Amino acid sequence: MTITRFVLNEQSKRPESRGDFTILLSHIVLGCKFVCSAVNKAGLAKLIGLAGETNIQGEEQKKLDVLSNDVFIKALISSGRTCILVSEEDEEATFVEPSLRGKYCVVFDPLDGSSNIDCGVSIGTIFGIYMVKDNHAPTLDDVLQPGKNMLAAGYCMYGSSCTLVLSTGSGVNGFTLDPSLGEFILTHPDIKIPKKGKIYSVNEGNAKNWDGPTTKYVEKCKFPTDGSSPKSLRYIGSMVADVHRTLLYGGIFLYPADKKSPNGKLRVLYEVFPMSFLMEQAGGQSFTGKQRALDLIPTKIHERSPIFLGSYDDVEEIKALYAAEQKNA
Ligand code: P6P
């Protein structure tokens, strides 16, 4: 079962659809294949190294960042199915010209975790898809929607293999690129995250800046008081890799707010929302410290939010600690 056939099967369940969504997804898949090839050749093709520019994050852009962003922007526009594009690499949103305009808005991080490129750690593309409200007059409001309005979300991880994990709103499925076929093959059907896990994933280097509930929760992971074994710490520092492990093995991934970054570090539209969408579709959940992550309504396209996502029971524990703090406040 290839991703193309899978998506066509999904489309056949929606008689009203005219295949636009399938065409859009096929262009996203094309972008992933291209970036996968470029990432695999990076060391040889000297694609590693600074491109001299800096992106909105103020980070030095590496050539692969620039290349990946160009590939996805071009692929999405040429699909003829998009009208607004938001990329981590571009300060402003891209409004597609009317002759090529479609009804979907795509928010994406073309190469998340790119600071890990030079050392070969898995990196990835993260994307989310909204339906435009009125494609004759698209505005930023079409992408400043709560994550629960997304039609689809996914990521493609470029690691020991190239794995694309996708949800179109009825469960989560994983596909692995077969280089000999040049096709993504269904390898992880109907992914469900374990209800509770044995792993917590956070950058402990920020511990001195954490708030009370996060500090208490991590303490409980390391020194459980209920007689259970301590959780293991696994932190790669590349969101796609940390989330993929959490999805398959269970546990919790945290990027909390701290004194230095009161809204945390991760971006709402193209990191928090897509990963939260996938977690909920896989039976897990995602919390910001204040509310369900997918209920957030962003006001800016590069807005940040704290995030606690993963196994349902593990996230429940940290929600209880924030609720208790709220009550005592
Ligand atoms: P820190 C990578 O730069 C990234 O955006 C995510 O992929 C990752 O989860 C996070 O930042 C890591 O941040 O502060 O722990 O290095």
CSV table of N, CA and C and ligand atoms in Angstrom, one decimal, residues 59 88 109 112-116 126 202-203 206 235 237-240 242 253 255 265-266 271, ligand 1:
chain,number,residue,atom,x,y,z
A,59,GLU,N,18.5,32.5,13.5
A,59,GLU,CA,19.5,31.4,13.4
A,59,GLU,C,20.2,31.5,12.1
A,88,GLU,N,8.5,28.5,8.5
A,88,GLU,CA,9.4,28.9,9.6
A,88,GLU,C,10.5,29.8,9.1
A,109,ASP,N,7.3,23.8,8.7
A,109,ASP,CA,8.7,24.0,9.0
A,109,ASP,C,9.5,23.1,8.1
A,112,ASP,N,13.0,21.2,10.3
A,112,ASP,CA,13.0,21.4,11.8
A,112,ASP,C,14.2,20.6,12.4
A,113,GLY,N,14.9,21.3,13.3
A,113,GLY,CA,16.0,20.6,14.0
A,113,GLY,C,17.3,20.8,13.2
A,114,SER,N,17.2,21.8,12.3
A,114,SER,CA,18.3,22.0,11.3
A,114,SER,C,19.7,22.2,12.0
A,115,SER,N,19.7,22.7,13.3
A,115,SER,CA,21.0,22.9,13.9
A,115,SER,C,21.7,21.5,14.1
A,116,ASN,N,21.0,20.4,13.9
A,116,ASN,CA,21.6,19.1,14.1
A,116,ASN,C,22.1,18.5,12.8
A,126,ILE,N,7.8,19.4,9.1
A,126,ILE,CA,6.5,19.4,9.8
A,126,ILE,C,5.5,20.2,9.1
A,202,VAL,N,12.9,16.2,27.8
A,202,VAL,CA,12.9,17.6,28.0
A,202,VAL,C,14.4,18.0,28.1
A,203,ASN,N,14.6,19.3,27.8
A,203,ASN,CA,16.0,19.8,27.9
A,203,ASN,C,16.2,20.2,29.4
A,206,ASN,N,17.5,23.6,31.0
A,206,ASN,CA,16.7,24.8,31.3
A,206,ASN,C,16.1,24.7,32.7
A,235,TYR,N,16.4,12.7,25.2
A,235,TYR,CA,16.2,14.1,24.6
A,235,TYR,C,17.2,14.2,23.4
A,237,GLY,N,16.7,16.7,20.9
A,237,GLY,CA,16.9,18.1,20.6
A,237,GLY,C,16.5,18.4,19.1
A,238,SER,N,15.8,17.4,18.5
A,238,SER,CA,15.2,17.6,17.2
A,238,SER,C,13.7,17.2,17.4
A,239,MET,N,12.8,18.1,17.3
A,239,MET,CA,11.4,17.8,17.7
A,239,MET,C,10.8,16.6,17.0
A,240,VAL,N,11.1,16.5,15.7
A,240,VAL,CA,10.5,15.4,14.9
A,240,VAL,C,11.0,14.1,15.5
A,242,ASP,N,12.2,13.5,18.6
A,242,ASP,CA,11.7,13.3,19.9
A,242,ASP,C,10.2,12.9,19.9
A,253,PHE,N,6.7,14.4,25.9
A,253,PHE,CA,7.7,15.4,25.4
A,253,PHE,C,7.3,16.8,25.9
A,255,TYR,N,8.3,21.0,26.1
A,255,TYR,CA,9.1,22.2,26.0
A,255,TYR,C,8.4,23.3,26.7
A,265,LYS,N,9.6,27.8,23.5
A,265,LYS,CA,10.4,28.0,22.3
A,265,LYS,C,9.7,27.6,21.0
A,266,LEU,N,8.9,26.6,21.1
A,266,LEU,CA,8.3,26.0,19.9
A,266,LEU,C,7.2,26.8,19.3
A,271,GLU,N,4.8,23.8,14.5
A,271,GLU,CA,5.4,22.7,15.4
A,271,GLU,C,4.4,22.2,16.4
B,1,P6P,P1,16.7,23.2,22.7
B,1,P6P,C1,15.3,22.6,17.0
B,1,P6P,O1,16.0,23.8,16.9
B,1,P6P,C2,14.0,22.9,17.7
B,1,P6P,O2,13.3,23.9,17.1
B,1,P6P,C3,13.2,21.6,17.9
B,1,P6P,O3,13.3,20.8,16.8
B,1,P6P,C4,13.7,21.0,19.2
B,1,P6P,O4,12.7,20.3,19.8
B,1,P6P,C5,14.1,22.3,20.0
B,1,P6P,O5,14.3,23.3,19.0
B,1,P6P,C6,15.3,22.0,20.8
B,1,P6P,O6,15.5,23.2,21.6
B,1,P6P,O7,16.5,24.6,23.3
B,1,P6P,O8,16.4,22.1,23.6
B,1,P6P,O9,18.0,23.1,21.9
